[in-house]
Short mmCIF file of C-alpha atoms and ligand atoms in Angstrom, two decimals:
data_model
loop_
_atom_site.label_atom_id
_atom_site.label_comp_id
_atom_site.label_asym_id
_atom_site.label_seq_id
_atom_site.Cartn_x
_atom_site.Cartn_y
_atom_site.Cartn_z
CA UNK A 12 154.59 39.35 28.93
CA UNK A 13 154.42 39.27 32.91
CA UNK A 14 151.39 40.24 34.26
CA UNK A 15 152.71 43.40 35.75
CA UNK A 16 154.41 44.64 32.61
CA UNK A 17 151.11 43.85 31.04
CA UNK A 18 148.95 45.99 33.49
CA UNK A 19 151.56 48.95 33.00
CA UNK A 20 151.33 49.07 29.15
CA UNK A 21 147.16 48.76 29.57
CA UNK A 22 147.45 51.54 31.82
CA UNK A 23 149.81 53.79 29.58
CA UNK A 24 147.36 53.22 26.62
CA UNK A 25 144.45 54.20 28.85
CA UNK A 26 145.90 57.28 29.92
CA UNK A 27 146.84 58.20 26.18
CA UNK A 28 143.19 57.70 25.27
CA UNK A 29 141.79 59.60 28.31
CA UNK A 30 144.25 62.45 27.90
CA UNK A 31 143.44 62.91 24.27
CA UNK A 32 139.89 63.97 25.19
CA UNK A 33 138.38 66.42 25.04
CA UNK A 34 141.87 67.87 24.11
CA UNK A 35 142.54 66.39 20.91
CA UNK A 36 146.39 66.13 20.99
CA UNK A 37 148.43 66.29 18.01
CA UNK A 38 150.00 63.18 17.02
CA UNK A 39 146.95 61.04 17.77
CA UNK A 40 146.45 60.27 13.85
CA UNK A 41 144.86 56.60 14.72
CA UNK A 42 141.68 58.73 15.89
CA UNK A 43 140.84 60.71 12.73
CA UNK A 44 137.91 63.26 13.62
CA UNK A 45 137.07 64.57 10.13
CA UNK A 46 136.71 63.45 6.74
CA UNK A 47 140.00 64.53 5.11
CA UNK A 48 141.96 62.74 8.45
CA UNK A 49 139.93 59.75 7.96
CA UNK A 50 140.44 59.39 4.26
CA UNK A 51 144.13 59.74 5.02
CA UNK A 52 144.04 57.29 7.76
CA UNK A 53 142.29 54.62 5.62
CA UNK A 54 145.12 54.93 2.99
CA UNK A 55 147.54 54.83 5.66
CA UNK A 56 146.28 51.86 7.21
CA UNK A 57 146.22 50.12 3.54
CA UNK A 58 149.90 50.99 3.05
CA UNK A 59 150.88 49.47 6.39
CA UNK A 60 148.85 46.25 5.74
CA UNK A 61 150.55 45.57 2.37
CA UNK A 62 153.95 46.57 3.73
CA UNK A 63 153.43 44.30 6.79
CA UNK A 64 152.42 41.44 4.60
CA UNK A 65 155.31 42.09 2.64
CA UNK A 66 157.86 42.33 5.59
CA UNK A 67 156.29 39.20 6.93
CA UNK A 68 156.63 36.92 4.08
CA UNK A 69 160.25 38.37 3.22
CA UNK A 70 161.17 37.61 6.86
CA UNK A 71 159.54 34.29 7.09
CA UNK A 72 161.42 33.19 3.68
CA UNK A 73 164.71 34.36 4.94
CA UNK A 74 164.27 32.73 8.54
CA UNK A 75 163.11 29.38 6.65
CA UNK A 76 166.23 29.55 4.26
CA UNK A 77 168.58 30.18 7.44
CA UNK A 78 167.13 27.47 9.31
CA UNK A 79 166.40 24.90 6.88
CA UNK A 80 169.79 25.26 4.69
CA UNK A 81 172.18 26.65 7.44
CA UNK A 82 175.52 24.98 8.02
CA UNK A 83 175.63 21.86 9.90
CA UNK A 84 178.01 19.51 11.63
CA UNK A 85 179.27 17.22 9.08
CA UNK A 86 178.45 19.53 5.98
CA UNK A 87 181.01 19.87 3.32
CA UNK A 88 182.56 23.16 3.13
CA UNK A 89 182.42 23.44 -0.59
CA UNK A 90 180.34 26.06 -2.49
CA UNK A 91 176.60 24.83 -3.02
CA UNK A 92 175.38 24.31 -6.55
CA UNK A 93 174.66 27.61 -8.08
CA UNK A 94 171.39 28.10 -10.06
CA UNK A 95 171.22 30.84 -12.75
CA UNK A 96 167.81 32.11 -13.91
CA UNK A 97 164.09 30.85 -13.55
CA UNK A 98 161.51 32.36 -15.40
CA UNK A 99 158.98 31.74 -13.05
CA UNK A 100 160.61 33.27 -10.16
CA UNK A 101 161.81 36.22 -12.24
CA UNK A 102 158.13 36.97 -13.42
CA UNK A 103 156.99 36.55 -9.89
CA UNK A 104 159.19 39.21 -8.41
CA UNK A 105 158.41 41.33 -11.28
CA UNK A 106 154.52 41.28 -11.41
CA UNK A 107 153.87 41.26 -7.80
CA UNK A 108 155.47 44.44 -6.75
CA UNK A 109 154.10 46.07 -10.12
CA UNK A 110 150.52 44.82 -8.74
CA UNK A 111 151.44 46.57 -5.24
CA UNK A 112 152.58 49.80 -6.80
CA UNK A 113 149.38 49.88 -8.98
CA UNK A 114 146.84 49.28 -6.06
CA UNK A 115 148.90 51.92 -3.87
CA UNK A 116 148.92 54.59 -6.60
CA UNK A 117 145.49 54.05 -7.67
CA UNK A 118 144.29 54.23 -3.89
CA UNK A 119 146.36 57.41 -3.41
CA UNK A 120 145.09 58.98 -6.51
CA UNK A 121 141.28 58.20 -5.48
CA UNK A 122 141.66 59.53 -1.77
CA UNK A 123 143.76 62.77 -3.18
CA UNK A 124 140.94 63.81 -5.58
CA UNK A 125 138.22 62.81 -3.25
CA UNK A 126 139.68 65.46 -0.84
CA UNK A 127 140.42 67.96 -3.46
CA UNK A 128 137.49 67.64 -5.26
CA UNK A 129 135.24 68.79 -2.57
CA UNK A 130 133.04 71.65 -3.61
CA UNK A 131 132.35 74.68 -1.36
CA UNK A 132 128.79 74.57 -0.09
CA UNK A 133 127.22 77.98 0.15
CA UNK A 134 127.02 78.07 3.84
CA UNK A 135 130.70 77.07 4.40
CA UNK A 136 132.73 79.05 6.82
CA UNK A 137 135.64 80.64 5.14
CA UNK A 138 138.90 81.52 6.84
CA UNK A 139 142.29 83.17 5.48
CA UNK A 140 144.96 81.83 7.19
CA UNK A 141 148.48 83.75 7.11
CA UNK A 142 151.38 82.29 8.51
CA UNK A 143 154.06 84.30 10.16
CA UNK A 144 157.20 84.12 11.88
CA UNK A 145 155.98 82.59 14.36
CA UNK A 146 152.25 83.00 14.78
CA UNK A 147 149.14 82.37 12.49
CA UNK A 148 146.72 85.30 11.75
CA UNK A 149 143.03 84.19 10.96
CA UNK A 150 140.66 86.12 8.99
CA UNK A 151 137.22 85.47 8.68
CA UNK A 152 136.55 88.07 5.74
CA UNK A 153 132.94 87.34 5.15
CA UNK A 154 132.32 87.66 9.00
CA UNK A 155 134.68 90.51 9.34
CA UNK A 156 136.58 88.85 12.44
CA UNK A 157 140.51 88.81 12.59
CA UNK A 158 141.89 86.55 15.38
CA UNK A 159 145.18 85.09 15.99
CA UNK A 160 146.54 81.52 16.91
CA UNK A 161 143.09 80.06 17.49
CA UNK A 162 140.13 79.69 15.47
CA UNK A 163 136.61 78.59 16.32
CA UNK A 164 134.69 76.35 13.80
CA UNK A 165 131.35 74.75 13.84
CA UNK A 166 130.76 71.05 14.35
CA UNK A 167 129.94 69.05 11.33
CA UNK A 168 127.35 66.33 11.93
CA UNK A 169 125.49 63.73 9.49
CA UNK A 170 122.41 65.51 10.22
CA UNK A 171 123.98 69.12 9.56
CA UNK A 172 127.25 69.14 7.50
CA UNK A 173 129.23 72.18 8.07
CA UNK A 174 132.48 72.62 6.47
CA UNK A 175 135.22 75.26 6.99
CA UNK A 176 137.22 76.27 3.90
CA UNK A 177 140.74 77.77 4.52
CA UNK A 178 142.84 79.66 2.01
CA UNK A 179 146.38 79.73 3.19
CA UNK A 180 148.72 82.44 2.47
CA UNK A 181 152.35 83.47 4.18
CA UNK A 182 153.55 86.86 5.10
CA UNK A 183 157.27 85.80 4.98
CA UNK A 184 158.64 82.09 4.67
CA UNK A 185 157.34 78.99 4.12
CA UNK A 186 155.10 77.35 6.84
CA UNK A 187 152.87 74.09 6.97
CA UNK A 188 149.14 74.00 8.35
CA UNK A 189 148.67 70.94 10.04
CA UNK A 190 146.02 69.74 12.62
CA UNK A 191 146.55 66.00 12.37
CA UNK A 192 143.15 64.92 13.42
CA UNK A 193 141.10 66.93 11.04
CA UNK A 194 143.14 66.74 7.75
CA UNK A 195 146.47 66.34 6.22
CA UNK A 196 149.46 69.02 5.99
CA UNK A 197 149.05 71.77 3.70
CA UNK A 198 151.83 74.09 2.85
CA UNK A 199 151.55 77.59 3.32
CA UNK A 200 153.97 79.45 0.84
CA UNK A 201 154.83 82.88 0.03
CA UNK A 202 153.43 84.39 -3.43
CA UNK A 203 151.10 81.18 -3.78
CA UNK A 204 147.57 80.40 -2.25
CA UNK A 205 146.81 77.11 -1.12
CA UNK A 206 143.42 75.84 0.04
CA UNK A 207 142.00 73.04 2.09
CA UNK A 208 138.80 72.12 4.14
CA UNK A 209 137.87 70.72 7.29
CA UNK A 210 134.67 69.18 9.17
CA UNK A 211 135.09 68.36 12.48
CA UNK A 212 133.13 65.76 13.89
CA UNK A 213 133.39 66.14 17.88
CA UNK A 214 133.61 69.29 19.90
CA UNK A 215 136.69 70.19 21.64
CA UNK A 216 140.11 71.54 21.27
CA UNK A 217 142.19 70.31 18.40
CA UNK A 218 145.77 70.97 18.40
CA UNK A 219 147.99 71.89 15.55
CA UNK A 220 151.45 72.92 14.55
CA UNK A 221 153.46 74.36 11.65
CA UNK A 222 154.73 71.52 9.83
CA UNK A 223 157.35 73.22 7.84
CA UNK A 224 160.65 74.50 9.43
CA UNK A 225 160.27 78.40 9.19
CA UNK A 226 163.26 79.76 11.64
CA UNK A 227 164.45 79.68 15.32
CA UNK A 228 160.86 79.40 16.83
CA UNK A 229 159.08 77.26 14.48
CA UNK A 230 158.34 74.84 17.47
CA UNK A 231 156.68 77.60 19.05
CA UNK A 232 154.34 78.06 15.97
CA UNK A 233 151.28 76.07 17.35
CA UNK A 234 147.52 76.50 16.98
CA UNK A 235 144.41 75.53 18.23
CA UNK A 236 141.15 74.84 16.42
CA UNK A 237 138.17 75.04 18.94
CA UNK A 238 135.07 73.19 17.51
CA UNK A 239 131.75 74.71 18.87
CA UNK A 240 128.07 73.47 18.33
CA UNK A 241 126.58 75.74 15.54
CA UNK A 242 124.70 77.69 18.66
CA UNK A 243 128.12 78.33 20.38
CA UNK A 244 129.56 79.17 17.12
CA UNK A 245 127.13 81.81 16.55
CA UNK A 246 127.66 83.40 19.85
CA UNK A 247 131.12 83.39 19.44
CA UNK A 248 130.82 85.09 16.05
CA UNK A 249 128.53 87.54 17.56
CA UNK A 250 130.68 88.36 20.26
CA UNK A 251 133.86 88.72 18.11
CA UNK A 252 132.04 91.16 15.71
CA UNK A 253 131.78 93.72 18.40
CA UNK A 254 134.26 96.35 18.61
CA UNK A 255 136.41 96.45 21.98
CA UNK A 256 134.34 97.10 24.80
CA UNK A 257 134.44 100.94 26.45
CA UNK A 258 137.33 100.30 29.18
CA UNK A 259 136.19 100.72 32.90
CA UNK A 260 139.38 103.00 33.40
CA UNK A 261 140.31 105.50 30.67
CA UNK A 262 143.82 105.88 32.39
CA UNK A 263 144.64 102.17 31.73
CA UNK A 264 143.46 102.64 28.07
CA UNK A 265 145.70 105.71 27.51
CA UNK A 266 148.74 103.72 28.96
CA UNK A 267 148.27 101.23 26.09
CA UNK A 268 147.52 103.69 23.32
CA UNK A 269 150.29 106.09 24.35
CA UNK A 270 152.67 103.27 23.65
CA UNK A 271 154.57 101.80 20.72
CA UNK A 272 152.21 98.75 20.88
CA UNK A 273 149.69 100.52 18.59
CA UNK A 274 152.37 100.64 15.69
CA UNK A 275 151.92 96.72 15.52
CA UNK A 276 148.32 95.93 17.09
CA UNK A 277 144.98 96.49 16.17
CA UNK A 278 142.22 97.10 18.85
CA UNK A 279 138.65 98.03 16.66
CA UNK A 280 137.19 100.80 17.93
CA UNK A 281 140.56 102.55 19.21
CA UNK A 282 143.15 104.26 17.51
CA UNK A 283 145.31 101.30 17.61
CA UNK A 284 145.36 100.04 13.99
CA UNK A 285 148.77 98.42 13.85
CA UNK A 286 148.76 95.63 11.04
CA UNK A 287 151.89 93.76 11.85
CA UNK A 288 151.07 91.92 15.16
CA UNK A 289 147.75 89.87 16.37
CA UNK A 290 144.51 91.79 16.69
CA UNK A 291 143.93 92.30 20.41
CA UNK A 292 140.41 93.45 19.99
CA UNK A 293 138.95 90.42 21.94
CA UNK A 294 142.42 89.06 23.30
CA UNK A 295 140.95 87.31 26.49
CA UNK A 296 138.47 85.12 24.42
CA UNK A 297 141.70 83.21 23.67
CA UNK A 298 142.94 80.28 25.73
CA UNK A 299 146.47 80.97 24.98
CA UNK A 300 149.09 83.74 24.20
CA UNK A 301 152.50 83.56 22.21
CA UNK A 302 150.95 81.20 19.46
CA UNK A 303 149.79 78.79 22.23
CA UNK A 304 153.01 78.69 24.20
CA UNK A 305 151.67 79.80 27.52
CA UNK A 306 147.80 79.72 28.86
CA UNK A 307 146.62 83.30 28.62
CA UNK A 308 146.48 84.88 32.32
CA UNK A 309 147.19 88.38 33.54
CA UNK A 310 150.22 87.31 34.93
CA UNK A 311 151.62 85.39 31.80
CA UNK A 312 150.51 88.56 29.60
CA UNK A 313 152.56 90.76 32.02
CA UNK A 314 155.42 88.45 31.76
CA UNK A 315 155.15 88.52 27.88
CA UNK A 316 155.04 92.32 27.48
CA UNK A 317 157.79 92.73 30.14
CA UNK A 318 160.31 90.75 27.95
CA UNK A 319 158.57 88.73 24.85
CA UNK A 320 162.15 87.67 23.82
CA UNK A 321 162.63 85.59 26.84
CA UNK A 322 159.97 83.33 26.24
CA UNK A 323 160.42 83.05 22.58
CA UNK A 324 163.82 84.43 21.55
CA UNK A 325 163.88 86.14 17.85
CA UNK A 326 160.58 86.76 17.81
CA UNK A 327 159.56 90.15 16.32
CA UNK A 328 157.69 91.63 19.51
CA UNK A 329 160.47 94.15 20.67
CA UNK A 330 160.88 94.65 24.26
CA UNK A 331 159.55 98.11 25.07
CA UNK A 332 161.20 99.91 28.39
CA UNK A 333 158.03 100.31 30.58
CA UNK A 334 157.79 101.07 34.17
CA UNK A 335 156.06 98.54 36.44
CA UNK A 336 153.16 101.06 36.78
CA UNK A 337 152.97 101.30 32.89
CA UNK A 338 153.08 97.46 32.98
CA UNK A 339 150.21 97.03 35.50
CA UNK A 340 148.04 99.53 33.61
CA UNK A 341 148.55 98.06 30.49
CA UNK A 342 147.63 94.31 31.41
CA UNK A 343 144.61 95.77 33.61
CA UNK A 344 143.51 97.35 30.38
CA UNK A 345 144.18 94.53 27.96
CA UNK A 346 142.58 91.98 30.27
CA UNK A 347 139.19 93.94 29.91
CA UNK A 348 139.02 92.72 26.29
CA UNK A 349 136.73 89.86 26.35
CU1 CUA B 413 156.08 78.37 10.54
CU2 CUA B 413 157.22 76.40 11.20
#
């Protein structure tokens, strides 16, 4: 490879690694940061090595046969002598694949049960995940917190293991919960409850997505797992458990409470108790809106409320006719919900 090309490849790799931290990007499956993901990764590498060995042996034998026995100038054009049956060869290509399948299926069974047999410790954080078209609802039932699209979980270290157990349900169609660096995919299926667990080993933001086609905006059904130190996690929990703060301007709050928005959204401590859309009690503690599509700012929030169908056509949030003054008042109120 010419030097310049080698440098380019090196730069590309470096940028991939650098950009992966502290935002743990989707798809970086070669850098697992949780026990279930590590186990899955080990199994994938074992499978990859066996398959690569089979490929290399077969490819080498084909290349050898082509070169060694190919037609040469002066060879006779007649059919070569045909050989039928060889017990040794037949036994070899029956036994070897059986052994390979045995090794792979046993390793898969071992890793599947190692992940599934994990007992839930008493101090585990438990979250009920509900998949909706097209956003994620997260309920920390024990802690009495409800949030959307972004979960906070504590860091797990060797000295202080902290597990988070997820119970997965769907409100409508089949979805899939997948944060590649933390664990394998788990289906989220209507009328069925699935479970999984995670133990993130580095703080930071892990990106995840819906891994099961669930309608037009499936691709815009992403999620974030924010991994905090145990102290920061406790602070976050304490803040989330508070009811929404008293607004500086009651008029702005009224603009929201008089709108149709309260039919779907909840803001704890106010008459807004709609159960259908994301809980907005601590909206501004989240980094993004629209299932992580856009960073959450006053401007993006205003755009979103003005016409939710522009950014995410087909989503269940209707466009409500609002004057500019109403819109401004509503955004001014919502941006106080820390
Ligand atoms: Cu939800 Cu795809």
